[in-house]
JSON list of C-alpha atoms in Angstrom, two decimals:
[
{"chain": "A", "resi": 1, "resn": "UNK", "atom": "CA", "xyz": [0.00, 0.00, 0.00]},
{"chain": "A", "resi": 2, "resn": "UNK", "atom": "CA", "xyz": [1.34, 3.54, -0.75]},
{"chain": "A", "resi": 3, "resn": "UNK", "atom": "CA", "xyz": [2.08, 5.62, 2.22]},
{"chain": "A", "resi": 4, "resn": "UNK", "atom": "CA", "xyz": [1.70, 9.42, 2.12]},
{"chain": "A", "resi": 5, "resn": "UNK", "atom": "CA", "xyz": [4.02, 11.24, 4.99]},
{"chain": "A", "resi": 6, "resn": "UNK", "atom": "CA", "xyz": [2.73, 14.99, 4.99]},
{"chain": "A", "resi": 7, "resn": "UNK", "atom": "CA", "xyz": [5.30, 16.21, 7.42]},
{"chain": "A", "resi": 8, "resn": "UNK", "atom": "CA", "xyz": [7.88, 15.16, 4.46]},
{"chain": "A", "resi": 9, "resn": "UNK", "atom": "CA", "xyz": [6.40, 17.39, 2.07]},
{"chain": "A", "resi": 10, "resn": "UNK", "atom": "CA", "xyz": [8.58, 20.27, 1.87]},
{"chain": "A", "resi": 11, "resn": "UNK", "atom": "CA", "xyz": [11.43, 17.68, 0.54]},
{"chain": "A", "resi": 12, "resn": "UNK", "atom": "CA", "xyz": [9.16, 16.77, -2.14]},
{"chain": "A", "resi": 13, "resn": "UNK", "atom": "CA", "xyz": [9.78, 18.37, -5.47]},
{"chain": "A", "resi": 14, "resn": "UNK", "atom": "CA", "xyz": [6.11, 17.99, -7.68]},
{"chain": "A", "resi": 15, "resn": "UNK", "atom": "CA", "xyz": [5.70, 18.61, -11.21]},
{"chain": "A", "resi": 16, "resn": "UNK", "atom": "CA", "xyz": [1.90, 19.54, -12.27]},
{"chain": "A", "resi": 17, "resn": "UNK", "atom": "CA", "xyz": [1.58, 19.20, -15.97]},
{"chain": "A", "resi": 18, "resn": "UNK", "atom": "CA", "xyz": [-2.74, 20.36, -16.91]},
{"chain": "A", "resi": 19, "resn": "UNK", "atom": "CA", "xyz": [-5.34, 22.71, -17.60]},
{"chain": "A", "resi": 20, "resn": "UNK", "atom": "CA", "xyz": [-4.24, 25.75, -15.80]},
{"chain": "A", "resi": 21, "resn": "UNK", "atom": "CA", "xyz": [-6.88, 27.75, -15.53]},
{"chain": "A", "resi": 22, "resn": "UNK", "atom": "CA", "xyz": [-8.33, 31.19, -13.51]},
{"chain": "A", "resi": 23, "resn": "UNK", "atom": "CA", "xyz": [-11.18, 31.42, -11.45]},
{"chain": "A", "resi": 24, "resn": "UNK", "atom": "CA", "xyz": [-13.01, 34.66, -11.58]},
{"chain": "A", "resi": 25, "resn": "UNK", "atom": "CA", "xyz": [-15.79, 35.92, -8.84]},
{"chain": "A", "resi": 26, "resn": "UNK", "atom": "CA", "xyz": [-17.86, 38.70, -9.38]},
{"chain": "A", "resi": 27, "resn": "UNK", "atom": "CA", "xyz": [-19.62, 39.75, -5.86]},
{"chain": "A", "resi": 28, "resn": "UNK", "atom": "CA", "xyz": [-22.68, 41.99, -5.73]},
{"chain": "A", "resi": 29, "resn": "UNK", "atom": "CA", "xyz": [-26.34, 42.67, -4.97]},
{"chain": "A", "resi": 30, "resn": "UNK", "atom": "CA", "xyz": [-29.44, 41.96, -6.20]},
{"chain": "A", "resi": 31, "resn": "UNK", "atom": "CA", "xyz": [-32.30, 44.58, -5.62]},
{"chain": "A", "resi": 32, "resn": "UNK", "atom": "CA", "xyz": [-34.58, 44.22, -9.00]},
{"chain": "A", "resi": 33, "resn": "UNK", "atom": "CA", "xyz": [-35.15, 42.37, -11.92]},
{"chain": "A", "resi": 34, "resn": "UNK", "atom": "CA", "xyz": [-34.44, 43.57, -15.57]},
{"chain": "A", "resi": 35, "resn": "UNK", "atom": "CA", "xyz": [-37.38, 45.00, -17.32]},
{"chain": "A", "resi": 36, "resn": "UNK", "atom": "CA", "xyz": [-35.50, 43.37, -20.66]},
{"chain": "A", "resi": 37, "resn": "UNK", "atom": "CA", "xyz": [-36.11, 39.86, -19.36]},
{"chain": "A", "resi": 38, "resn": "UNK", "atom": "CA", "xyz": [-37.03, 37.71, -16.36]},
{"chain": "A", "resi": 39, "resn": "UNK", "atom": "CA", "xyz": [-33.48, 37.86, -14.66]},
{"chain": "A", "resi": 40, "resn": "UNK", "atom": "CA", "xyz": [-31.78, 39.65, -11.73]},
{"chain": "A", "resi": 41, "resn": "UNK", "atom": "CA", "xyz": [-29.56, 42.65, -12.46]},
{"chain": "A", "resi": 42, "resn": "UNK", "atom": "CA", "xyz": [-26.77, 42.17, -10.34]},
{"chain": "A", "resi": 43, "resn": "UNK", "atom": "CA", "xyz": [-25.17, 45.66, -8.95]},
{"chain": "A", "resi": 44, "resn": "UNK", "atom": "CA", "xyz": [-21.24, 44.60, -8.81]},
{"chain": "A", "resi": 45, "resn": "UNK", "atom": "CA", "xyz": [-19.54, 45.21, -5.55]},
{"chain": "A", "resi": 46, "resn": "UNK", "atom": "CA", "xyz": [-16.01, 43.71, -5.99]},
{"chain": "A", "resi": 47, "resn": "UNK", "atom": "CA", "xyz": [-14.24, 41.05, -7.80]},
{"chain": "A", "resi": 48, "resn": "UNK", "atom": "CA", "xyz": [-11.35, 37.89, -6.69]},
{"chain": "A", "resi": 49, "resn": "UNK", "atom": "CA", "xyz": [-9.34, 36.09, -8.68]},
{"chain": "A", "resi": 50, "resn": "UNK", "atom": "CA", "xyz": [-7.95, 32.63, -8.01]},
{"chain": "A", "resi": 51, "resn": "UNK", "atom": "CA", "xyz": [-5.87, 30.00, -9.12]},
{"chain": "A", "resi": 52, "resn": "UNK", "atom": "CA", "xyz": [-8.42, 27.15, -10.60]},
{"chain": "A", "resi": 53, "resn": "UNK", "atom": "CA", "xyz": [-8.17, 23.85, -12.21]},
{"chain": "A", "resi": 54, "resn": "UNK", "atom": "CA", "xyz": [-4.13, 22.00, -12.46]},
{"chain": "A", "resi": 55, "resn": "UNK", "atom": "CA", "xyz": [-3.75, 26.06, -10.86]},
{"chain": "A", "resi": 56, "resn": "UNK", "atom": "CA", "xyz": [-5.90, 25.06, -7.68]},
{"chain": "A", "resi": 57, "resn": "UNK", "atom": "CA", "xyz": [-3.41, 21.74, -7.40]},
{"chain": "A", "resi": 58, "resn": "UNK", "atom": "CA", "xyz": [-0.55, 23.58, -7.72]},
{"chain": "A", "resi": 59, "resn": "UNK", "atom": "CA", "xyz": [-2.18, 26.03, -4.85]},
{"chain": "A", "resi": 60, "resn": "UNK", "atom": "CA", "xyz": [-2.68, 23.14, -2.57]},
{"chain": "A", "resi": 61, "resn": "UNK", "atom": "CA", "xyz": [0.23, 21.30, -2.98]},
{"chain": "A", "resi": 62, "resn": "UNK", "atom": "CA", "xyz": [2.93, 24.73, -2.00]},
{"chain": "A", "resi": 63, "resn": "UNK", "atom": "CA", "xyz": [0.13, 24.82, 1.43]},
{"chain": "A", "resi": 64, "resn": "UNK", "atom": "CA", "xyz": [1.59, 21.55, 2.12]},
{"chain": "A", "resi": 65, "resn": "UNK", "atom": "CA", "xyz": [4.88, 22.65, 1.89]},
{"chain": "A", "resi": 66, "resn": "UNK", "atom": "CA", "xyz": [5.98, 21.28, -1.77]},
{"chain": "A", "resi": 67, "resn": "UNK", "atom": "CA", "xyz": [8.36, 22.36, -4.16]},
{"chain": "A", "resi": 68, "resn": "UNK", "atom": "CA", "xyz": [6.40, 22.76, -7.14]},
{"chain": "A", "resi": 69, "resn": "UNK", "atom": "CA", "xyz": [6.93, 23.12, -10.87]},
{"chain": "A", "resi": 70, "resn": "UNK", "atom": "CA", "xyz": [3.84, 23.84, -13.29]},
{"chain": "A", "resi": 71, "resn": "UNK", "atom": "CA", "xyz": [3.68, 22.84, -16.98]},
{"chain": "A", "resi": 72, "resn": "UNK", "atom": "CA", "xyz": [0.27, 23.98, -19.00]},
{"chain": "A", "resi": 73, "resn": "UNK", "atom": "CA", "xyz": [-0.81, 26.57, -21.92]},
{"chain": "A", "resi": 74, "resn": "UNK", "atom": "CA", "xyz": [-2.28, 30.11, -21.57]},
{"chain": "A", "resi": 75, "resn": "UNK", "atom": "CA", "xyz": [-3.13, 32.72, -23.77]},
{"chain": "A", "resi": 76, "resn": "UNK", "atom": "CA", "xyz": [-1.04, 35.83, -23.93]},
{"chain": "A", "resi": 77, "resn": "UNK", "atom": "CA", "xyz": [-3.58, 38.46, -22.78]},
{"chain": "A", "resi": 78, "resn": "UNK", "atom": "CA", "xyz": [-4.22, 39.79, -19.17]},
{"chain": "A", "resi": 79, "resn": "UNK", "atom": "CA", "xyz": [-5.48, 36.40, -17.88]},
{"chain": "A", "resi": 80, "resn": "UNK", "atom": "CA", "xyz": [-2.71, 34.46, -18.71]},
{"chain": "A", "resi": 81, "resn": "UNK", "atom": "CA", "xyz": [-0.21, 37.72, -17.22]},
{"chain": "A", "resi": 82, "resn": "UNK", "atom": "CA", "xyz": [-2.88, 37.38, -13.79]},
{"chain": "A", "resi": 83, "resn": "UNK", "atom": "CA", "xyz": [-1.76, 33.45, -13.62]},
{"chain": "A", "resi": 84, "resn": "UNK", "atom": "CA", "xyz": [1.55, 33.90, -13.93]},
{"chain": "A", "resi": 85, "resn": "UNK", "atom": "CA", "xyz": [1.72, 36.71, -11.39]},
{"chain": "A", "resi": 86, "resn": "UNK", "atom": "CA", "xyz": [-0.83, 34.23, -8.84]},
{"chain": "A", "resi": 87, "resn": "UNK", "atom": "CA", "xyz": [2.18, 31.60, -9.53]},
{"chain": "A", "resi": 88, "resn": "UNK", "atom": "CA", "xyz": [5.20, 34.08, -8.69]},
{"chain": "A", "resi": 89, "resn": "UNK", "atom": "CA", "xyz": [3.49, 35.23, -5.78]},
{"chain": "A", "resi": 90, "resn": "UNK", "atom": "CA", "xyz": [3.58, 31.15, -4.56]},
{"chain": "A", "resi": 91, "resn": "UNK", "atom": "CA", "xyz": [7.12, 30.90, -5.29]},
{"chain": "A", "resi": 92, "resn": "UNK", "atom": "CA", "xyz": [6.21, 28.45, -8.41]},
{"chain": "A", "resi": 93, "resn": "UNK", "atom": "CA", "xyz": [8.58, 27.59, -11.53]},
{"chain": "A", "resi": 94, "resn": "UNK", "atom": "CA", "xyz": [6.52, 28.82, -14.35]},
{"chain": "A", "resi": 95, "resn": "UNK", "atom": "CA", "xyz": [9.86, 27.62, -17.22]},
{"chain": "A", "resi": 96, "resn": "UNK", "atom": "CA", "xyz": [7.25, 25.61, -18.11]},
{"chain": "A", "resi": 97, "resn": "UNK", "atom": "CA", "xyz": [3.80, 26.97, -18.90]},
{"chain": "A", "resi": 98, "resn": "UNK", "atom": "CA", "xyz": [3.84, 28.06, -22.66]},
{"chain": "A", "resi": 99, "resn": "UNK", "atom": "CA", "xyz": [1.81, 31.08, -24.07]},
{"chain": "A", "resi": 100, "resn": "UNK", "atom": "CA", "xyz": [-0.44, 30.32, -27.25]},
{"chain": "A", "resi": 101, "resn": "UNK", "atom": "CA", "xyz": [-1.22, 33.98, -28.32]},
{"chain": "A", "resi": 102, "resn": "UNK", "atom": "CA", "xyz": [-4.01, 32.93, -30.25]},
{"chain": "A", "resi": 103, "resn": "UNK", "atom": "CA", "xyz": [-5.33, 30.41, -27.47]},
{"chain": "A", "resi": 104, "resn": "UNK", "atom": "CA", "xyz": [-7.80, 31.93, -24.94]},
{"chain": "A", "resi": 105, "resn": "UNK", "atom": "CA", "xyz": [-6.75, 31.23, -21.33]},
{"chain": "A", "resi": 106, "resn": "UNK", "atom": "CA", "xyz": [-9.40, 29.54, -19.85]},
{"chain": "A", "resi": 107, "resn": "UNK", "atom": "CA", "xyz": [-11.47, 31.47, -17.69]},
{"chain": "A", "resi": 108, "resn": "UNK", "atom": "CA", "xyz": [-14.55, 30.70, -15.26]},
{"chain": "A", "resi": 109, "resn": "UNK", "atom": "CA", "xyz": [-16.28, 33.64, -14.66]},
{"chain": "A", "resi": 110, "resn": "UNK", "atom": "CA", "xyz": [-18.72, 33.06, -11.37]},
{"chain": "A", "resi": 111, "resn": "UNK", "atom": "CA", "xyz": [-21.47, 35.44, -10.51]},
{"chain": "A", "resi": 112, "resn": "UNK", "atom": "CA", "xyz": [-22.64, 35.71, -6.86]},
{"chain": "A", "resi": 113, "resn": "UNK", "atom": "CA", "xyz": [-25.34, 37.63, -5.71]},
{"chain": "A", "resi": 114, "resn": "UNK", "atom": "CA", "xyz": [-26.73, 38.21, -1.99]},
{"chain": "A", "resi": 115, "resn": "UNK", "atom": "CA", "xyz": [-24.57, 34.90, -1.31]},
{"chain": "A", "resi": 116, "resn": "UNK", "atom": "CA", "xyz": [-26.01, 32.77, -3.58]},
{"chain": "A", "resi": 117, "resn": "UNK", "atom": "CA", "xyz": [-24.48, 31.77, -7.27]},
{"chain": "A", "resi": 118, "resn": "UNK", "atom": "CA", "xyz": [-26.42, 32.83, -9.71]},
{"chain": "A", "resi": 119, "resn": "UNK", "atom": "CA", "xyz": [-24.40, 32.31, -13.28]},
{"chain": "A", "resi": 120, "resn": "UNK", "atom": "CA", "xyz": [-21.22, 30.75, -14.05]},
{"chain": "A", "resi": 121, "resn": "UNK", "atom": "CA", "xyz": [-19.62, 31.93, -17.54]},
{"chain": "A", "resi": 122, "resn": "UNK", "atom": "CA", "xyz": [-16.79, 29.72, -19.30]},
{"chain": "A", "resi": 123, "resn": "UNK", "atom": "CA", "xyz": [-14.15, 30.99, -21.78]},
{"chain": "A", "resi": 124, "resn": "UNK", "atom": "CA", "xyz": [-12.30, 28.38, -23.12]},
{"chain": "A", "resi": 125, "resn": "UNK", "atom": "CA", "xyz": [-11.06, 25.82, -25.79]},
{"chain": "A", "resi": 126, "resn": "UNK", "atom": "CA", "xyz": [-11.01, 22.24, -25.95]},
{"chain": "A", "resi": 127, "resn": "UNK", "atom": "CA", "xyz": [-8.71, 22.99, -29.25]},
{"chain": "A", "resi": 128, "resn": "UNK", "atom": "CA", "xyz": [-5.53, 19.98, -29.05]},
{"chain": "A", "resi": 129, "resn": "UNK", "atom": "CA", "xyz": [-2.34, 21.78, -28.69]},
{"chain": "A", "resi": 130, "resn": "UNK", "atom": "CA", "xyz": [-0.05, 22.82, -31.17]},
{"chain": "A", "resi": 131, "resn": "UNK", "atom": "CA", "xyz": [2.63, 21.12, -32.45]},
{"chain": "A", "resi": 132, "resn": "UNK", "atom": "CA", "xyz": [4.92, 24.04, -31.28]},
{"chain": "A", "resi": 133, "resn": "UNK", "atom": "CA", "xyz": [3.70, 24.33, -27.89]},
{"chain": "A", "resi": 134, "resn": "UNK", "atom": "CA", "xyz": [4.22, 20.03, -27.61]},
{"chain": "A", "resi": 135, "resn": "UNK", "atom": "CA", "xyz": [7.30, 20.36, -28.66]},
{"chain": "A", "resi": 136, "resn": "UNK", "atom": "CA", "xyz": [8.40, 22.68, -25.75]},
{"chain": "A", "resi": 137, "resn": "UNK", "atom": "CA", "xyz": [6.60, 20.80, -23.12]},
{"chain": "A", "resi": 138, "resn": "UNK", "atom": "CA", "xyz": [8.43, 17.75, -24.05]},
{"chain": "A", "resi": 139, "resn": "UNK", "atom": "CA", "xyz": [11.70, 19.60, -24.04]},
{"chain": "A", "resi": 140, "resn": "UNK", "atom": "CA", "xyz": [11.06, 21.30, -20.75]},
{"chain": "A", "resi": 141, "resn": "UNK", "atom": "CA", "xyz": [10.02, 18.08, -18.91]},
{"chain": "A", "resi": 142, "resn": "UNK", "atom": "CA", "xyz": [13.01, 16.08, -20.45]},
{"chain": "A", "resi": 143, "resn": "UNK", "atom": "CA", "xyz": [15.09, 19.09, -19.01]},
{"chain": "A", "resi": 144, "resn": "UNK", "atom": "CA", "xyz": [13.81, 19.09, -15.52]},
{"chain": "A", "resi": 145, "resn": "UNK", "atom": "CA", "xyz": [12.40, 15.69, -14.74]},
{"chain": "A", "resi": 146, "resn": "UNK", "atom": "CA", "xyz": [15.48, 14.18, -12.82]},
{"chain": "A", "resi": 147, "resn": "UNK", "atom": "CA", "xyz": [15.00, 17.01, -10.40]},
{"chain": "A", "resi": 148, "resn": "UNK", "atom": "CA", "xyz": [11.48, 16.02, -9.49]},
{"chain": "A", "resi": 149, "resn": "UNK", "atom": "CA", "xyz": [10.25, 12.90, -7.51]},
{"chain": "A", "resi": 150, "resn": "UNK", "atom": "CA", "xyz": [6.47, 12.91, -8.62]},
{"chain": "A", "resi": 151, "resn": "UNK", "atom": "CA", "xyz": [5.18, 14.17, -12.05]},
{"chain": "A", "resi": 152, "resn": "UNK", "atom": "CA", "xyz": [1.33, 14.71, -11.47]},
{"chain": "A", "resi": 153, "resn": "UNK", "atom": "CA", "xyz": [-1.20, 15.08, -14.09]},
{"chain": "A", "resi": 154, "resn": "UNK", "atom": "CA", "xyz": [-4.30, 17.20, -13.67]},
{"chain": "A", "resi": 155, "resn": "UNK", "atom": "CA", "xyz": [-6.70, 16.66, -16.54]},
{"chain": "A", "resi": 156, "resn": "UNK", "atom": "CA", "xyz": [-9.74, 19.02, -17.41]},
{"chain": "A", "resi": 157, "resn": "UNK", "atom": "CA", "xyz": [-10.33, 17.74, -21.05]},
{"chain": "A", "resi": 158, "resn": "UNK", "atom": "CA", "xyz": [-9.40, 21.43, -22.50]},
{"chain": "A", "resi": 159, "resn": "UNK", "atom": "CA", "xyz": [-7.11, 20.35, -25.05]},
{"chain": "A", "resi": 160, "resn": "UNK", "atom": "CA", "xyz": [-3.57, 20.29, -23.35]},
{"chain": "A", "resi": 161, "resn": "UNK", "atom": "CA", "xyz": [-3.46, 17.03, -22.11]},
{"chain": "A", "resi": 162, "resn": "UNK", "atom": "CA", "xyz": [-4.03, 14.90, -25.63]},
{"chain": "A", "resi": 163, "resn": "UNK", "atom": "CA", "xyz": [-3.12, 11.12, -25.70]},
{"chain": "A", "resi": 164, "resn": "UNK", "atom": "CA", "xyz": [0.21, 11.63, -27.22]},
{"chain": "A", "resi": 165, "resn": "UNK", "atom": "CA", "xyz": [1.49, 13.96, -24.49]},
{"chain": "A", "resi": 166, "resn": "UNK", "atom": "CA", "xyz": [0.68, 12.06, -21.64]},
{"chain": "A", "resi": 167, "resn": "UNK", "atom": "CA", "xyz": [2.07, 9.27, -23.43]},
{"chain": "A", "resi": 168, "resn": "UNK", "atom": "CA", "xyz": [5.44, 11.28, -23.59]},
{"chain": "A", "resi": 169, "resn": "UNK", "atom": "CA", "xyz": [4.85, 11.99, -19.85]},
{"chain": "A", "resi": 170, "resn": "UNK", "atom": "CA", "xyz": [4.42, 8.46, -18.50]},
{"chain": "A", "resi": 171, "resn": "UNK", "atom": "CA", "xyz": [7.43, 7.19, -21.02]},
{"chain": "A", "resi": 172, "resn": "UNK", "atom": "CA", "xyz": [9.95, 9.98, -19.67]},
{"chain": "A", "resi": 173, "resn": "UNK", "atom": "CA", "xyz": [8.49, 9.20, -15.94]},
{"chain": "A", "resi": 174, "resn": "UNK", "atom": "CA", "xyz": [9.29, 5.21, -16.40]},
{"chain": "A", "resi": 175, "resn": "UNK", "atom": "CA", "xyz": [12.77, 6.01, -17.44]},
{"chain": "A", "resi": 176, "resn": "UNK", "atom": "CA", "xyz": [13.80, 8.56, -15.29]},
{"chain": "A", "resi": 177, "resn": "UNK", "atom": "CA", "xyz": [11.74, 5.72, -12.50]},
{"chain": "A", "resi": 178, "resn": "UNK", "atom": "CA", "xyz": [9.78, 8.45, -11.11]},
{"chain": "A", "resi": 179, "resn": "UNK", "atom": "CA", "xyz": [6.15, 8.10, -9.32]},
{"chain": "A", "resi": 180, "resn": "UNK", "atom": "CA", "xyz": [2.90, 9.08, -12.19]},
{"chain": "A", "resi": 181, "resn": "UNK", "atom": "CA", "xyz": [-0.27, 10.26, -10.54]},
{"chain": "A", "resi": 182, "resn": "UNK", "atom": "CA", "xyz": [-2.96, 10.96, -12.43]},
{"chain": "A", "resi": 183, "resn": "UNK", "atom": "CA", "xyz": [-6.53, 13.14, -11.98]},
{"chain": "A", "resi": 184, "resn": "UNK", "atom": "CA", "xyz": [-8.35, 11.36, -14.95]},
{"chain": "A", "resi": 185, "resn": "UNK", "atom": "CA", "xyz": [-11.20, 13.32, -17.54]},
{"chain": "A", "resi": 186, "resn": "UNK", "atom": "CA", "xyz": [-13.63, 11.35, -19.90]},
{"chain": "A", "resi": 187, "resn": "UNK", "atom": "CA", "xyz": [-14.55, 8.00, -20.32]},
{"chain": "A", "resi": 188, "resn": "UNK", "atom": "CA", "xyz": [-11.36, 6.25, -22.15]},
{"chain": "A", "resi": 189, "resn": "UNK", "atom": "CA", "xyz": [-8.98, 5.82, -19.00]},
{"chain": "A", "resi": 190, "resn": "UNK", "atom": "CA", "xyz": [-6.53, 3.57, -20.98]},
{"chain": "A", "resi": 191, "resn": "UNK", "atom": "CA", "xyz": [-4.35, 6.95, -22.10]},
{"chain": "A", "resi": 192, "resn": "UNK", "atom": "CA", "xyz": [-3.09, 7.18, -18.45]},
{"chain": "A", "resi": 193, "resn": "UNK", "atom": "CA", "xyz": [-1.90, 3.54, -18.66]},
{"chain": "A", "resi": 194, "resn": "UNK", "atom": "CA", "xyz": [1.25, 2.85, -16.62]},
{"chain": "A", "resi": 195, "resn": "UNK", "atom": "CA", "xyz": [0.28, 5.56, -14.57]},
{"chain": "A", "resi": 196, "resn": "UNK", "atom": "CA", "xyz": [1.41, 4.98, -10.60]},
{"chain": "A", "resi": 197, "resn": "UNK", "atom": "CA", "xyz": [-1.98, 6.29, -9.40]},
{"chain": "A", "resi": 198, "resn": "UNK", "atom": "CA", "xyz": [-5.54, 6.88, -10.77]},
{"chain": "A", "resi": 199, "resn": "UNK", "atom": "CA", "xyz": [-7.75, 8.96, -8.80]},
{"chain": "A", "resi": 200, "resn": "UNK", "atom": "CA", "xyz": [-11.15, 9.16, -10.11]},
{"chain": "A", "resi": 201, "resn": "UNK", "atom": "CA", "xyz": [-14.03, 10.02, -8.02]},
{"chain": "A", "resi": 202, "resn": "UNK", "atom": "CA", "xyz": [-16.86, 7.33, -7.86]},
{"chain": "A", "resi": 203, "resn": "UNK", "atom": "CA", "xyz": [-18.71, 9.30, -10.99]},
{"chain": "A", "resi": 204, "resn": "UNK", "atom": "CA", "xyz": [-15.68, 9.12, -13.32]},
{"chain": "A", "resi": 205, "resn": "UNK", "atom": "CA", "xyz": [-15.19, 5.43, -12.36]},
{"chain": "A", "resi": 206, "resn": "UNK", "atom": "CA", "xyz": [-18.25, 4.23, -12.61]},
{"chain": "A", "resi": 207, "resn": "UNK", "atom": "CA", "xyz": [-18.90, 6.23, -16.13]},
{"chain": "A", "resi": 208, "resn": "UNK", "atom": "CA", "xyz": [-15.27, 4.42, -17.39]},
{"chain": "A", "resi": 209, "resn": "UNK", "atom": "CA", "xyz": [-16.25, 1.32, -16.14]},
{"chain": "A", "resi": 210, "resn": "UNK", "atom": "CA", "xyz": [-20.04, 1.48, -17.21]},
{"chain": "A", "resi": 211, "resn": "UNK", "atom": "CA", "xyz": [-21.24, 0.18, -14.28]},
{"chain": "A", "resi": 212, "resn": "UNK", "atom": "CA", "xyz": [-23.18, 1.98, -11.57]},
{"chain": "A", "resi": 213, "resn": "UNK", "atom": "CA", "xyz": [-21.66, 2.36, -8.33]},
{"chain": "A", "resi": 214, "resn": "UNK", "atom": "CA", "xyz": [-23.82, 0.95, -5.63]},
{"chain": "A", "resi": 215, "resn": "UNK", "atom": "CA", "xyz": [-22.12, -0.70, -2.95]},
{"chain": "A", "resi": 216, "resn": "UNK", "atom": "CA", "xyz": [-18.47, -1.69, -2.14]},
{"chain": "A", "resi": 217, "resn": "UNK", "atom": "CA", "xyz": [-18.61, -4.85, -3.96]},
{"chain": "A", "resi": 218, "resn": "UNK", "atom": "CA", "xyz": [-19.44, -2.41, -7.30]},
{"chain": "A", "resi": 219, "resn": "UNK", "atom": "CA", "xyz": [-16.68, -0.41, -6.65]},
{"chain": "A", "resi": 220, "resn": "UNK", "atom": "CA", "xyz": [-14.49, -3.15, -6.40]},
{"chain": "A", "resi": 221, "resn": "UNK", "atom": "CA", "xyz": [-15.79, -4.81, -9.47]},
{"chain": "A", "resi": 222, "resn": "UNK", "atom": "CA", "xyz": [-15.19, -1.33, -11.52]},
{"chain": "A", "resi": 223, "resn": "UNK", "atom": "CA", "xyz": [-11.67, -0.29, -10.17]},
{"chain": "A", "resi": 224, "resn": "UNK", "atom": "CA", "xyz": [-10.57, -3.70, -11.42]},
{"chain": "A", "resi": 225, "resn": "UNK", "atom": "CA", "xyz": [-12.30, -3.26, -14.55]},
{"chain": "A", "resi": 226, "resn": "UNK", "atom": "CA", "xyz": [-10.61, 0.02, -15.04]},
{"chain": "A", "resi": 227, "resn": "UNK", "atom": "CA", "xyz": [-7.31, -1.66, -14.41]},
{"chain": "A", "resi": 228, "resn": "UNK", "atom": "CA", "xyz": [-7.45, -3.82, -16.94]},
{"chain": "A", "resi": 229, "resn": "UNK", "atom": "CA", "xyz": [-7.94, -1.51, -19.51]}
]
């Protein structure tokens, strides 16, 4: 069985290749509804941003006291600039996340109103990578991978993460004999074979698997499903 020691964690060194992506909140009041149509007009009163998806990881993981490199793709507007800065400000390597100017950094824009969430609004692609931008991922992680002692991938489905890169990933991992753990997206779990560790939750599993998650004995029966694939 694999044993996690947390107090160990600052020696750790972590590399977090995914969808990097930034969480926006928008915080205001709700007094009226629009004569234009049947919704609340919200009267803005401030506005965070915050690290989200592989970016949320990465948060986490420097709270536990890691060493922490990030690989992923942004777009070379203000979003992408408000990332990078959130990642300084952690102390994070950032060699590795690679501007696409004409890629959109993906963006979830939440709306809350008297406390209660009223909208979310997503700007993103699902667009694959491009060649270019594969390229220097590959040649960044061959570069730094002896220095780190787990390579963790954080998958979203938005486009970074295709088949043939984590491919590359888990091949460079196995030679360089370093530990794979992998946050899976979709249905088709056999692209993160030869990963160390899988961690869907019991929705993800049970979707891969196509079997409904009941009882133990069903979880069982799909986690060993899954691992045959």
């Amino acid at each position: 069985m694999m044993k996690i020691d947390i107090d160990k964690f600052d020696r750790c060194n972590v590399l977090v290749v995914g969808d990097i992506m930034i969480d926006e909140y928008i915080w205001g009041e709700v007094d009226r509804i629009s004569p234009e149509a049947p919704v609340p007009i919200v009267l803005v009163k401030n506005e965070d941003f915050a690290l989200g998806g592989s970016g949320n990881v990465v948060n986490n993981l420097v709270a536990l006291g890691a060493n922490v490199s990030a690989i992923g793709v942004i777009g070379s507007g203000l979003n992408g600039k408000r990332l990078l800065k959130k990642f300084n400000e952690l102390g994070v390597d950032t060699e590795g996340i690679i501007q696409e100017p004409n890629r959109p950094t993906t963006r979830k824009i939440r709306i809350i109103a008297t406390g209660q969430q009223v909208l979310r609004i997503d700007r993103e692609t699902r667009d694959q990578i491009s060649d270019q931008t594969f390229r220097a991922v590959s040649d960044f992680v061959e570069k730094i991978i002896s220095k780190v002692d787990v390579v963790l991938i954080s998958d979203y489905g938005k486009g970074f993460l295709t088949p043939a890169l984590i491919t590359c990933l888990l091949d460079m991992a196995k030679k360089h004999k370093k530990m794979t753990i992998a946050d899976p997206k979709g249905f088709n779990f056999s692209k993160y074979a030869g990963v160390s560790l899988l961690t869907p939750n019991k929705k993800e599993t049970g979707l891969a698997a196509g079997i409904e998650i009941i009882d133990q004995s069903a979880l069982f029966e799909a986690g060993n499903l899954i691992l045959e694939t």
